Short mmCIF file of C-alpha atoms in Angstrom, two decimals:
data_model
loop_
_atom_site.label_atom_id
_atom_site.label_comp_id
_atom_site.label_asym_id
_atom_site.label_seq_id
_atom_site.Cartn_x
_atom_site.Cartn_y
_atom_site.Cartn_z
CA MET A 1 92.46 119.02 141.13
CA SER A 2 91.93 115.33 140.65
CA GLU A 3 94.17 112.36 140.43
CA LEU A 4 94.91 111.52 136.80
CA LEU A 5 97.41 108.70 137.07
CA LYS A 6 97.62 106.36 140.00
CA ILE A 7 100.37 103.80 140.38
CA ASP A 8 99.62 101.42 143.17
CA ASN A 9 102.32 99.22 144.62
CA ILE A 10 103.70 97.91 141.32
CA SER A 11 106.54 95.49 140.82
CA VAL A 12 108.23 94.60 137.55
CA SER A 13 111.05 92.17 136.95
CA TYR A 14 113.25 91.04 134.10
CA GLY A 15 113.73 87.37 134.73
CA ASN A 16 115.12 87.11 138.23
CA ILE A 17 116.14 90.72 138.45
CA SER A 18 113.48 92.94 139.93
CA ALA A 19 113.44 96.41 138.38
CA LEU A 20 110.56 97.93 140.34
CA LYS A 21 109.80 96.93 143.91
CA GLY A 22 106.42 98.08 145.14
CA VAL A 23 106.30 101.53 143.59
CA SER A 24 103.37 103.82 144.39
CA MET A 25 102.89 107.33 143.13
CA SER A 26 100.32 109.58 141.59
CA VAL A 27 100.07 112.41 139.09
CA GLN A 28 97.49 115.14 139.65
CA GLU A 29 95.66 116.67 136.73
CA GLY A 30 97.28 119.82 135.38
CA GLU A 31 100.64 119.31 137.07
CA ILE A 32 104.13 118.73 135.82
CA VAL A 33 105.59 115.84 137.78
CA SER A 34 109.13 114.60 137.50
CA LEU A 35 110.77 111.44 138.57
CA ILE A 36 114.50 111.68 139.05
CA GLY A 37 117.03 109.00 139.73
CA ALA A 38 120.30 107.52 138.57
CA ASN A 39 120.85 105.34 135.55
CA GLY A 40 119.27 101.93 136.09
CA ALA A 41 117.08 103.03 138.98
CA GLY A 42 114.01 101.75 137.14
CA LYS A 43 112.67 105.04 135.79
CA SER A 44 112.22 103.91 132.19
CA THR A 45 110.73 100.62 133.30
CA LEU A 46 108.07 102.56 135.17
CA LEU A 47 107.09 104.48 132.02
CA LYS A 48 107.12 101.33 129.92
CA SER A 49 104.82 99.61 132.35
CA ILE A 50 102.40 102.54 132.28
CA VAL A 51 102.04 102.19 128.49
CA GLY A 52 101.83 98.40 128.64
CA LEU A 53 105.22 97.68 127.08
CA GLU A 54 106.42 96.01 130.26
CA PRO A 55 104.05 93.67 132.12
CA LEU A 56 103.51 94.09 135.84
CA LYS A 57 104.26 91.34 138.27
CA GLU A 58 102.27 92.91 141.07
CA GLY A 59 100.12 95.99 141.61
CA SER A 60 97.98 98.15 139.38
CA ILE A 61 98.07 101.28 137.28
CA SER A 62 94.98 103.36 136.65
CA PHE A 63 94.28 106.44 134.60
CA ARG A 64 91.25 108.60 135.35
CA GLY A 65 89.97 105.83 137.56
CA GLU A 66 90.18 103.23 134.79
CA VAL A 67 92.58 100.33 135.26
CA LEU A 68 95.26 100.31 132.55
CA GLY A 69 97.08 97.31 133.85
CA GLN A 70 97.08 95.12 136.88
CA ALA A 71 98.67 91.94 138.10
CA LYS A 72 97.62 89.50 140.73
CA GLY A 73 99.88 86.66 141.73
CA GLY A 74 102.10 87.24 138.71
CA HIS A 75 99.23 87.14 136.23
CA TYR A 76 99.17 90.35 134.21
CA LYS A 77 96.21 91.88 132.42
CA GLY A 78 96.41 95.22 130.72
CA VAL A 79 95.20 97.52 127.97
CA PRO A 80 97.27 96.87 124.80
CA THR A 81 99.81 99.61 124.08
CA ASN A 82 98.16 100.62 120.83
CA LEU A 83 94.89 101.48 122.58
CA LEU A 84 96.42 103.81 125.18
CA VAL A 85 96.74 106.77 122.87
CA ARG A 86 92.96 106.69 122.42
CA LYS A 87 92.55 107.05 126.14
CA GLY A 88 94.70 110.16 126.14
CA VAL A 89 98.13 108.87 127.14
CA ALA A 90 101.10 109.64 124.89
CA LEU A 91 104.73 108.68 125.50
CA VAL A 92 107.85 110.34 124.14
CA PRO A 93 110.16 107.33 124.32
CA GLU A 94 113.73 107.26 125.50
CA GLY A 95 116.17 108.00 122.70
CA ARG A 96 113.43 109.87 120.81
CA ARG A 97 112.68 106.99 118.46
CA VAL A 98 111.51 109.12 115.55
CA PHE A 99 110.74 107.12 112.40
CA ALA A 100 114.04 107.89 110.69
CA ASP A 101 113.02 107.01 107.13
CA LEU A 102 109.76 108.91 107.35
CA THR A 103 109.61 112.63 106.70
CA ILE A 104 108.89 115.05 109.53
CA GLU A 105 105.38 115.48 108.22
CA GLU A 106 104.83 111.72 108.06
CA ASN A 107 106.10 111.36 111.62
CA LEU A 108 103.47 113.86 112.72
CA ASP A 109 100.85 111.99 110.67
CA MET A 110 101.73 108.86 112.62
CA GLY A 111 101.29 110.73 115.89
CA ALA A 112 97.74 111.44 114.79
CA PHE A 113 97.15 107.92 113.50
CA MET A 114 93.99 107.58 115.59
CA VAL A 115 92.55 110.87 114.34
CA ARG A 116 90.36 110.12 111.36
CA GLU A 117 89.46 113.66 110.28
CA ASP A 118 92.05 114.95 107.80
CA SER A 119 91.19 118.57 108.56
CA VAL A 120 91.94 118.06 112.26
CA VAL A 121 95.29 116.41 111.47
CA GLN A 122 96.15 119.22 109.09
CA GLN A 123 95.27 121.85 111.67
CA ARG A 124 97.32 120.19 114.41
CA LYS A 125 100.30 119.89 112.10
CA GLU A 126 100.12 123.62 111.39
CA GLU A 127 100.02 124.26 115.15
CA MET A 128 103.11 122.11 115.64
CA TYR A 129 104.96 123.85 112.81
CA GLU A 130 104.17 127.14 114.47
CA PHE A 131 105.24 125.95 117.91
CA PHE A 132 108.40 124.23 116.59
CA PRO A 133 109.40 126.38 113.58
CA ILE A 134 112.39 124.17 112.73
CA LEU A 135 109.97 121.31 111.97
CA GLY A 136 107.83 123.49 109.75
CA ASN A 137 110.77 124.59 107.64
CA ARG A 138 111.88 121.03 107.02
CA ARG A 139 108.58 119.15 106.93
CA LYS A 140 109.39 117.28 103.71
CA GLN A 141 112.79 116.05 104.90
CA LYS A 142 113.49 112.64 106.32
CA SER A 143 113.65 112.90 110.07
CA ARG A 144 117.07 111.19 110.11
CA SER A 145 118.45 114.48 108.77
CA LEU A 146 117.52 116.28 112.00
CA SER A 147 119.96 116.89 114.84
CA GLY A 148 119.37 115.21 118.21
CA GLY A 149 117.64 118.24 119.68
CA GLU A 150 115.44 118.65 116.62
CA GLN A 151 114.54 114.97 116.75
CA GLN A 152 113.52 115.44 120.38
CA MET A 153 111.28 118.34 119.34
CA LEU A 154 109.79 116.11 116.66
CA ALA A 155 109.20 113.31 119.15
CA VAL A 156 107.38 115.74 121.46
CA ALA A 157 105.38 117.21 118.57
CA ARG A 158 104.50 113.71 117.36
CA ALA A 159 103.18 112.78 120.81
CA LEU A 160 101.17 116.02 120.97
CA MET A 161 99.48 115.21 117.66
CA SER A 162 97.16 112.83 119.50
CA ASN A 163 96.07 115.69 121.76
CA PRO A 164 96.92 113.78 124.93
CA THR A 165 95.61 114.41 128.44
CA LEU A 166 98.80 112.97 129.90
CA LEU A 167 102.17 113.35 128.23
CA LEU A 168 104.91 111.01 129.43
CA LEU A 169 108.52 111.81 128.58
CA ASP A 170 111.41 109.41 129.02
CA GLU A 171 114.69 111.34 129.47
CA PRO A 172 113.95 114.16 127.03
CA GLY A 173 117.34 115.71 127.78
CA LEU A 174 119.44 112.64 127.17
CA GLY A 175 122.56 113.39 125.15
CA LEU A 176 121.55 116.94 124.29
CA ALA A 177 123.34 120.24 124.83
CA PRO A 178 122.18 122.14 127.97
CA LEU A 179 120.75 125.06 126.00
CA ILE A 180 118.64 122.72 123.91
CA VAL A 181 117.44 120.83 126.97
CA GLN A 182 116.46 124.16 128.55
CA ASP A 183 114.55 125.04 125.40
CA ILE A 184 112.68 121.72 125.48
CA PHE A 185 111.70 122.21 129.12
CA ASN A 186 110.51 125.75 128.36
CA LYS A 187 108.33 124.35 125.60
CA LEU A 188 106.96 121.70 127.95
CA ALA A 189 106.00 124.39 130.46
CA ILE A 190 104.07 126.23 127.73
CA ILE A 191 102.35 123.01 126.66
CA ASN A 192 101.37 122.37 130.26
CA ARG A 193 100.10 125.89 130.85
CA GLU A 194 98.36 126.65 127.60
CA ASN A 195 97.19 123.28 126.33
CA LYS A 196 96.32 121.99 129.80
CA VAL A 197 98.40 118.86 129.27
CA THR A 198 99.49 117.04 132.40
CA ILE A 199 103.14 116.07 132.10
CA PHE A 200 105.13 113.31 133.74
CA ILE A 201 108.87 113.47 133.08
CA VAL A 202 111.50 110.93 133.87
CA GLU A 203 114.88 112.63 133.84
CA GLN A 204 118.46 112.35 134.98
CA ASN A 205 118.98 116.09 134.82
CA ALA A 206 117.50 116.56 138.29
CA ARG A 207 117.94 120.28 138.68
CA LEU A 208 116.22 121.24 135.44
CA ALA A 209 113.46 118.69 135.88
CA LEU A 210 112.65 119.75 139.43
CA LYS A 211 112.82 123.46 138.57
CA SER A 212 110.15 122.94 135.92
CA SER A 213 107.92 120.71 138.03
CA ASP A 214 105.20 120.97 140.61
CA MET A 215 105.83 117.59 142.18
CA GLY A 216 108.93 115.44 142.32
CA TYR A 217 109.75 111.82 143.08
CA VAL A 218 113.14 110.29 143.63
CA MET A 219 113.77 106.70 142.67
CA GLU A 220 116.61 104.49 143.85
CA ASN A 221 117.04 100.80 143.07
CA GLY A 222 113.45 100.33 141.98
CA ARG A 223 111.92 102.10 144.95
CA ILE A 224 110.49 105.59 145.48
CA VAL A 225 112.65 106.99 148.28
CA LEU A 226 111.40 110.58 148.34
CA ALA A 227 108.21 112.32 147.26
CA ASP A 228 107.54 115.99 147.80
CA LYS A 229 106.81 119.33 146.15
CA ALA A 230 109.54 119.93 143.59
CA LYS A 231 110.56 123.17 145.32
CA ALA A 232 111.03 121.32 148.56
CA LEU A 233 113.11 118.60 146.92
CA LEU A 234 115.42 121.22 145.46
CA LYS A 235 116.18 122.29 149.03
CA ASN A 236 116.35 118.78 150.43
CA ALA A 237 119.86 118.04 151.69
CA GLN A 238 119.79 114.43 150.53
CA VAL A 239 118.72 115.41 146.99
CA ARG A 240 121.23 118.22 146.87
CA ALA A 241 124.05 115.89 147.79
CA ALA A 242 123.10 112.98 145.56
CA TYR A 243 121.53 114.60 142.49
CA LEU A 244 122.42 118.26 142.35
CA GLY A 245 126.14 117.85 142.96
CA GLU A 246 126.25 120.30 145.86
CA MET B 1 117.79 91.28 62.69
CA SER B 2 119.97 94.26 63.46
CA SER B 3 121.94 94.25 66.67
CA ILE B 4 119.95 97.22 68.03
CA ALA B 5 116.68 95.42 67.41
CA GLU B 6 118.20 92.36 69.02
CA PHE B 7 119.16 94.39 72.08
CA PHE B 8 115.64 95.73 72.46
CA GLN B 9 114.26 92.25 71.94
CA HIS B 10 116.25 90.97 74.91
CA LEU B 11 115.35 94.06 76.87
CA VAL B 12 111.64 93.35 76.45
CA ASN B 13 112.11 89.69 77.32
CA GLY B 14 114.21 90.58 80.35
CA LEU B 15 111.79 93.18 81.65
CA THR B 16 108.88 90.78 81.26
CA LEU B 17 110.63 88.12 83.30
CA GLY B 18 111.96 90.71 85.75
CA GLY B 19 108.53 92.24 86.27
CA ILE B 20 107.24 88.90 87.49
CA TYR B 21 110.25 88.37 89.77
CA ALA B 22 109.67 91.85 91.16
CA LEU B 23 106.01 91.20 91.97
CA ILE B 24 106.93 88.08 93.90
CA ALA B 25 110.01 89.61 95.52
CA LEU B 26 107.80 92.33 97.03
CA GLY B 27 106.04 89.80 99.23
CA TYR B 28 109.33 88.49 100.64
CA THR B 29 110.66 91.95 101.28
CA MET B 30 107.53 93.42 102.86
CA VAL B 31 107.18 90.56 105.31
CA TYR B 32 110.89 90.68 106.12
CA GLY B 33 110.68 94.44 106.63
CA ILE B 34 108.16 94.00 109.42
CA LEU B 35 108.87 90.61 110.97
CA LYS B 36 112.53 90.06 110.01
CA PHE B 37 111.43 86.67 108.81
CA ILE B 38 111.65 84.95 105.42
CA ASN B 39 108.32 83.47 104.42
CA PHE B 40 109.49 80.36 102.62
CA ALA B 41 105.91 79.44 101.76
CA HIS B 42 105.65 82.53 99.56
CA GLY B 43 106.59 80.64 96.39
CA ASP B 44 103.83 78.13 97.02
CA ILE B 45 101.29 80.92 97.35
CA LEU B 46 102.11 81.91 93.80
CA MET B 47 101.48 78.31 92.73
CA VAL B 48 98.07 78.34 94.46
CA GLY B 49 97.42 81.67 92.76
CA ALA B 50 98.22 80.20 89.35
CA TYR B 51 95.98 77.18 89.95
CA THR B 52 92.98 79.09 91.31
CA GLY B 53 93.33 81.72 88.60
CA MET B 54 93.46 79.02 85.95
CA PHE B 55 90.41 77.22 87.35
CA ILE B 56 88.36 80.41 87.60
CA PHE B 57 89.41 81.46 84.10
CA ASN B 58 88.46 78.06 82.66
CA PHE B 59 85.16 78.12 84.51
CA LEU B 60 84.26 81.62 83.38
CA ARG B 61 85.05 81.11 79.70
CA GLY B 62 83.26 77.73 79.67
CA ASN B 63 82.78 76.54 76.12
CA SER B 64 82.76 79.98 74.60
CA ALA B 65 84.99 80.70 71.63
CA MET B 66 87.98 82.96 72.05
CA GLY B 67 86.91 86.58 72.07
CA PRO B 68 86.89 89.70 74.22
CA TRP B 69 85.09 87.75 76.97
CA TRP B 70 88.14 85.54 77.42
CA PHE B 71 90.26 88.53 78.19
CA ILE B 72 87.70 89.93 80.65
CA ALA B 73 87.37 86.48 82.22
CA PHE B 74 91.17 86.36 82.60
CA LEU B 75 91.24 89.68 84.41
CA ILE B 76 88.35 88.65 86.68
CA ALA B 77 90.15 85.37 87.41
CA MET B 78 93.31 87.26 88.26
CA LEU B 79 91.53 89.57 90.70
CA ALA B 80 89.66 86.65 92.27
CA SER B 81 92.84 84.62 92.67
CA MET B 82 94.57 87.63 94.23
CA LEU B 83 91.75 87.96 96.76
CA ILE B 84 91.74 84.25 97.54
CA CYS B 85 95.49 84.18 98.03
CA ALA B 86 95.38 87.32 100.18
CA GLY B 87 92.98 85.41 102.42
CA LEU B 88 95.19 82.34 102.30
CA GLY B 89 98.31 84.33 103.18
CA MET B 90 96.58 86.00 106.11
CA THR B 91 95.22 82.68 107.36
CA ILE B 92 98.65 81.04 107.17
CA GLU B 93 100.10 83.95 109.15
CA LYS B 94 97.44 83.57 111.85
CA LEU B 95 97.80 79.80 112.14
CA ALA B 96 101.45 79.08 111.47
CA TYR B 97 103.48 82.22 112.27
CA LYS B 98 101.61 84.35 114.77
CA PRO B 99 101.73 81.77 117.60
CA LEU B 100 105.52 81.67 117.13
CA ARG B 101 106.12 85.40 117.19
CA LYS B 102 107.80 85.29 120.57
CA ALA B 103 109.70 82.07 119.87
CA THR B 104 113.29 81.93 118.61
CA ARG B 105 113.81 83.23 115.10
CA LEU B 106 114.34 79.74 113.74
CA ALA B 107 110.87 78.52 114.74
CA PRO B 108 108.73 80.53 112.29
CA LEU B 109 111.28 79.78 109.58
CA LEU B 110 110.81 76.05 110.09
CA SER B 111 107.08 76.55 110.28
CA ALA B 112 107.22 78.33 106.91
CA ILE B 113 109.11 75.44 105.34
CA GLY B 114 106.43 73.13 106.73
CA VAL B 115 103.66 75.27 105.25
CA SER B 116 105.53 75.24 101.94
CA PHE B 117 105.56 71.43 101.89
CA MET B 118 101.92 71.28 102.88
CA LEU B 119 100.86 73.61 100.10
CA SER B 120 102.87 71.95 97.32
CA ASN B 121 102.00 68.42 98.40
CA GLY B 122 98.40 69.44 99.01
CA ALA B 123 98.24 70.83 95.48
CA ALA B 124 99.72 67.64 94.02
CA TRP B 125 97.22 65.59 95.99
CA ALA B 126 94.21 67.73 95.07
CA TRP B 127 95.03 68.61 91.48
CA GLY B 128 97.39 65.86 90.41
CA THR B 129 101.04 65.88 89.42
CA GLN B 130 100.44 66.46 85.75
CA SER B 131 101.40 69.92 84.62
CA ARG B 132 98.74 71.98 82.91
CA LYS B 133 98.72 74.87 80.54
CA LEU B 134 97.02 78.16 81.23
CA ASP B 135 95.57 79.19 77.86
CA TYR B 136 96.29 82.64 76.52
CA PRO B 137 93.16 84.75 76.86
CA PHE B 138 93.81 86.17 73.37
CA ASP B 139 95.46 85.33 70.10
CA ASN B 140 99.11 85.30 71.09
CA THR B 141 100.66 85.64 67.63
CA PRO B 142 103.74 87.82 68.15
CA LEU B 143 103.46 91.36 66.93
CA ASN B 144 106.30 92.92 65.00
CA ILE B 145 107.03 96.34 66.45
CA PHE B 146 110.04 98.13 64.88
CA GLY B 147 111.63 94.81 64.10
CA ILE B 148 111.12 93.50 67.63
CA SER B 149 108.87 90.53 68.06
CA ILE B 150 106.66 91.01 71.08
CA ALA B 151 104.04 88.50 72.11
CA PRO B 152 100.77 90.05 73.37
CA HIS B 153 101.12 88.15 76.64
CA GLN B 154 104.40 89.97 77.24
CA ILE B 155 102.59 93.28 76.91
CA LEU B 156 99.99 92.04 79.38
CA ILE B 157 102.72 91.06 81.86
CA LEU B 158 104.50 94.41 81.52
CA VAL B 159 101.28 96.40 81.91
CA VAL B 160 99.96 94.42 84.87
CA ALA B 161 103.34 94.39 86.66
CA THR B 162 103.70 98.14 86.16
CA ILE B 163 100.19 98.85 87.45
CA MET B 164 100.74 96.69 90.53
CA MET B 165 104.09 98.28 91.37
CA VAL B 166 102.80 101.83 90.89
CA ALA B 167 99.72 101.05 92.98
CA LEU B 168 101.81 99.55 95.76
CA THR B 169 104.22 102.49 95.74
CA LEU B 170 101.34 104.96 96.00
CA PHE B 171 99.71 102.93 98.75
CA VAL B 172 102.87 102.70 100.84
CA SER B 173 103.93 106.31 100.37
CA LYS B 174 100.62 108.14 100.53
CA SER B 175 97.95 106.21 102.39
CA ARG B 176 97.42 106.21 106.14
CA MET B 177 97.80 102.43 106.38
CA GLY B 178 100.81 102.49 104.05
CA LYS B 179 102.61 104.96 106.27
CA ALA B 180 101.65 102.91 109.32
CA MET B 181 103.19 99.90 107.56
CA ARG B 182 106.47 101.75 107.07
CA ALA B 183 106.41 103.02 110.64
CA THR B 184 105.82 99.50 111.95
CA SER B 185 108.67 98.14 109.88
CA LEU B 186 111.00 100.85 111.23
CA ASP B 187 110.08 100.54 114.91
CA GLN B 188 107.28 98.28 116.02
CA SER B 189 106.98 99.31 119.66
CA THR B 190 107.03 103.03 118.89
CA ALA B 191 104.42 102.41 116.19
CA LYS B 192 102.24 100.83 118.86
CA LEU B 193 102.58 103.99 120.94
CA MET B 194 101.05 105.87 118.02
CA GLY B 195 97.98 103.66 118.24
CA ILE B 196 98.98 101.43 115.34
CA ASN B 197 97.78 97.87 115.76
CA SER B 198 100.80 95.87 114.66
CA ASP B 199 98.84 92.60 114.35
CA GLN B 200 96.59 94.29 111.85
CA ILE B 201 99.57 95.70 109.93
CA ILE B 202 101.26 92.28 109.82
CA SER B 203 98.06 90.70 108.54
CA LEU B 204 97.70 93.41 105.89
CA THR B 205 101.31 92.87 104.83
CA PHE B 206 100.75 89.16 104.32
CA GLY B 207 97.53 89.91 102.44
CA ILE B 208 99.15 92.34 100.03
CA GLY B 209 102.27 90.21 99.53
CA SER B 210 100.21 87.11 98.81
CA ALA B 211 97.94 88.96 96.39
CA LEU B 212 101.00 90.16 94.49
CA ALA B 213 102.37 86.61 94.47
CA ALA B 214 99.08 85.31 93.03
CA CYS B 215 99.23 87.99 90.35
CA GLY B 216 102.84 87.01 89.56
CA GLY B 217 101.84 83.33 89.59
CA MET B 218 99.15 83.85 87.00
CA LEU B 219 101.45 85.92 84.82
CA ILE B 220 104.28 83.41 84.91
CA ALA B 221 101.79 80.65 84.15
CA LEU B 222 101.48 82.26 80.72
CA ASP B 223 105.16 81.42 80.17
CA ILE B 224 105.68 78.16 82.03
CA LYS B 225 103.31 75.37 82.92
CA VAL B 226 101.17 75.14 86.04
CA TYR B 227 102.25 72.38 88.43
CA ALA B 228 102.48 71.77 92.14
CA THR B 229 106.14 72.75 92.57
CA MET B 230 106.19 75.56 90.03
CA GLY B 231 106.63 78.06 92.86
CA THR B 232 109.86 76.59 94.18
CA MET B 233 112.38 77.87 91.65
CA VAL B 234 110.49 81.08 90.81
CA GLY B 235 110.04 81.77 94.52
CA LEU B 236 113.70 81.14 95.22
CA LYS B 237 114.76 83.51 92.44
CA ALA B 238 112.35 86.18 93.61
CA PHE B 239 113.88 85.77 97.06
CA VAL B 240 117.32 86.26 95.52
CA ALA B 241 115.95 89.37 93.79
CA ALA B 242 114.72 90.70 97.15
CA VAL B 243 118.11 90.10 98.78
CA VAL B 244 120.01 91.58 95.83
CA GLY B 245 117.84 94.69 95.93
CA GLY B 246 118.18 94.96 99.71
CA ILE B 247 115.76 92.88 101.74
CA GLY B 248 113.15 94.91 103.56
CA ASN B 249 113.31 97.65 100.93
CA ILE B 250 110.31 97.85 98.60
CA GLY B 251 112.08 99.80 95.87
CA GLY B 252 114.96 97.37 96.18
CA ALA B 253 112.71 94.37 95.52
CA MET B 254 111.41 95.99 92.34
CA LEU B 255 114.91 96.88 91.19
CA GLY B 256 116.31 93.47 92.15
CA GLY B 257 113.53 91.67 90.28
CA LEU B 258 113.98 93.66 87.09
CA LEU B 259 117.77 93.36 87.32
CA LEU B 260 117.61 89.61 87.73
CA GLY B 261 115.23 89.23 84.79
CA LEU B 262 117.52 91.31 82.60
CA LEU B 263 120.67 89.48 83.71
CA GLU B 264 119.14 86.09 83.01
CA THR B 265 118.01 87.15 79.56
CA PHE B 266 121.18 88.98 78.57
CA GLY B 267 123.37 86.37 80.20
CA ILE B 268 122.04 83.77 77.84
CA ALA B 269 121.89 86.03 74.80
CA LEU B 270 125.12 87.97 75.07
CA LEU B 271 127.42 85.93 77.25
CA GLY B 272 126.32 82.70 75.64
CA ILE B 273 125.55 80.99 78.94
CA PRO B 274 123.80 77.72 78.02
CA THR B 275 120.04 77.84 78.67
CA SER B 276 120.31 74.86 80.98
CA TYR B 277 122.51 76.97 83.29
CA LYS B 278 120.02 79.82 83.27
CA ASP B 279 118.99 79.25 86.87
CA ALA B 280 122.60 79.49 88.03
CA ILE B 281 122.81 83.13 86.94
CA ALA B 282 120.52 84.30 89.73
CA PHE B 283 122.56 82.54 92.36
CA ALA B 284 125.88 83.72 90.93
CA VAL B 285 124.54 87.26 91.14
CA LEU B 286 123.46 86.61 94.71
CA ILE B 287 126.92 85.43 95.70
CA ILE B 288 128.58 88.44 94.09
CA VAL B 289 126.20 90.89 95.75
CA LEU B 290 126.60 89.21 99.12
CA LEU B 291 130.38 89.51 98.78
CA VAL B 292 130.44 93.10 97.60
CA LYS B 293 127.44 94.71 99.31
CA PRO B 294 125.83 92.26 101.72
CA GLU B 295 122.97 94.62 102.58
CA GLY B 296 121.87 94.65 98.93
CA ILE B 297 121.84 97.42 96.34
CA MET B 298 119.32 99.67 98.09
CA GLY B 299 119.59 98.19 101.56
CA LYS B 300 121.05 99.99 104.52
CA ALA B 301 123.66 98.28 106.62
CA GLU B 302 121.99 97.41 109.89
CA LYS B 303 123.71 98.29 113.08
CA GLU B 304 123.89 95.42 115.51
CA LYS B 305 122.14 96.41 118.69
CA VAL B 306 124.15 95.68 121.79
#
């Protein structure tokens, strides 16, 4: 197993407020890794900085040994967001962010924007329709007509259209019914196992996220406070008290 | 003239005028859709389009007598002027708007007004303040069709405007770049995550909008004269059309343009509004629409993000 994503001592701030304070972590190829933490801990900021939507103030992020972004003395240099998908990184953003006025099919087309061969796009769409039947049945409908859970499925399917090596998910369970969240996590496990996609999830639903993961990280106030095997974190007294409500 | 024939006469006149408004309104609306910014120099692009088209047309026909070549020369001139203005629009975006993309929303707006002054004054300086006439590329004796008098140039306007609008609709709804344009206008940062280069999309939007303005400029030059500030009032009305239709909405711009053209024509003909108040109709319509449905006919009310 090799290290796919390496985050080395990064700091990010919004004006005078620092959101990430020297965060280091790594994601091994083939794993499902989750990062749990309360609202405002800096989880989303971390994902945004990986995809270049939030500039680093300090530190570096590399993917397969290639630097995606780094900052020295407050000067940031990074790969533009729109080039990341070519390198094999896809993000399912917080709040799903499907293109509401585009049909389901067009949303999937956008996910495969970088794929130039029509036959490949067509084939991947068919795979997605098979994997997420609800999307297949409604492919010609505007995605605004989908329910929250369905939109989350679409957002995942859209990200998979680029055939990523690393799939990042920002709070996939946010605002969804528990059964639907469970369903999404089951699907993610299949994607990880069968398509060999490495997955990094940021989630507030700690129990579900850790149960589905190999590795877990806990973030508090912009710092990683715990890092361990997910199974071990589920038994950790501190995690149980703060995040599992026990 | 029977009243039915009269009605159809006004309908044709209104659609002709409205078609031109629609072509120009598209540029406003497409740019707004992506950048949430009103390109106030858009009207001056149509003026440059009319001038360059006229010059190329005059050059191509040379001293030849009116004949089929004139018509071909006119079409070539129109395409050339569309290409030139697409380049001009993209250059203006790069030089005057792109550096201000992260500035306050007022900054690019002021920059656009500056560009507008530069273009219209530049045109007056380069080509003089005398207005010129773009010659009809064919014998423009009105044809009598079922009692309606239609000038051949009106048919040309209707045909060209229809082709352009159908082509744009197909491009935006079916093509890869067209879909990327819609995605970018809906959510720029998510579009980036898909691998869409938003700078490229913005540039393309300015290119297409400016080409359509040049096309509209050459068509309206068949009706009015060509002069340095010809784009001001036409541009303003096309902007009104875009707002009335729902700014940011491509179908809305087409609808708004046609509606405005029809209202101006029928307003004068049926309501007896004096011709000298013709320009007021557009703005009266704007006020009414803003009072009743501020987001425009086809626009969606935007939720304020908190």
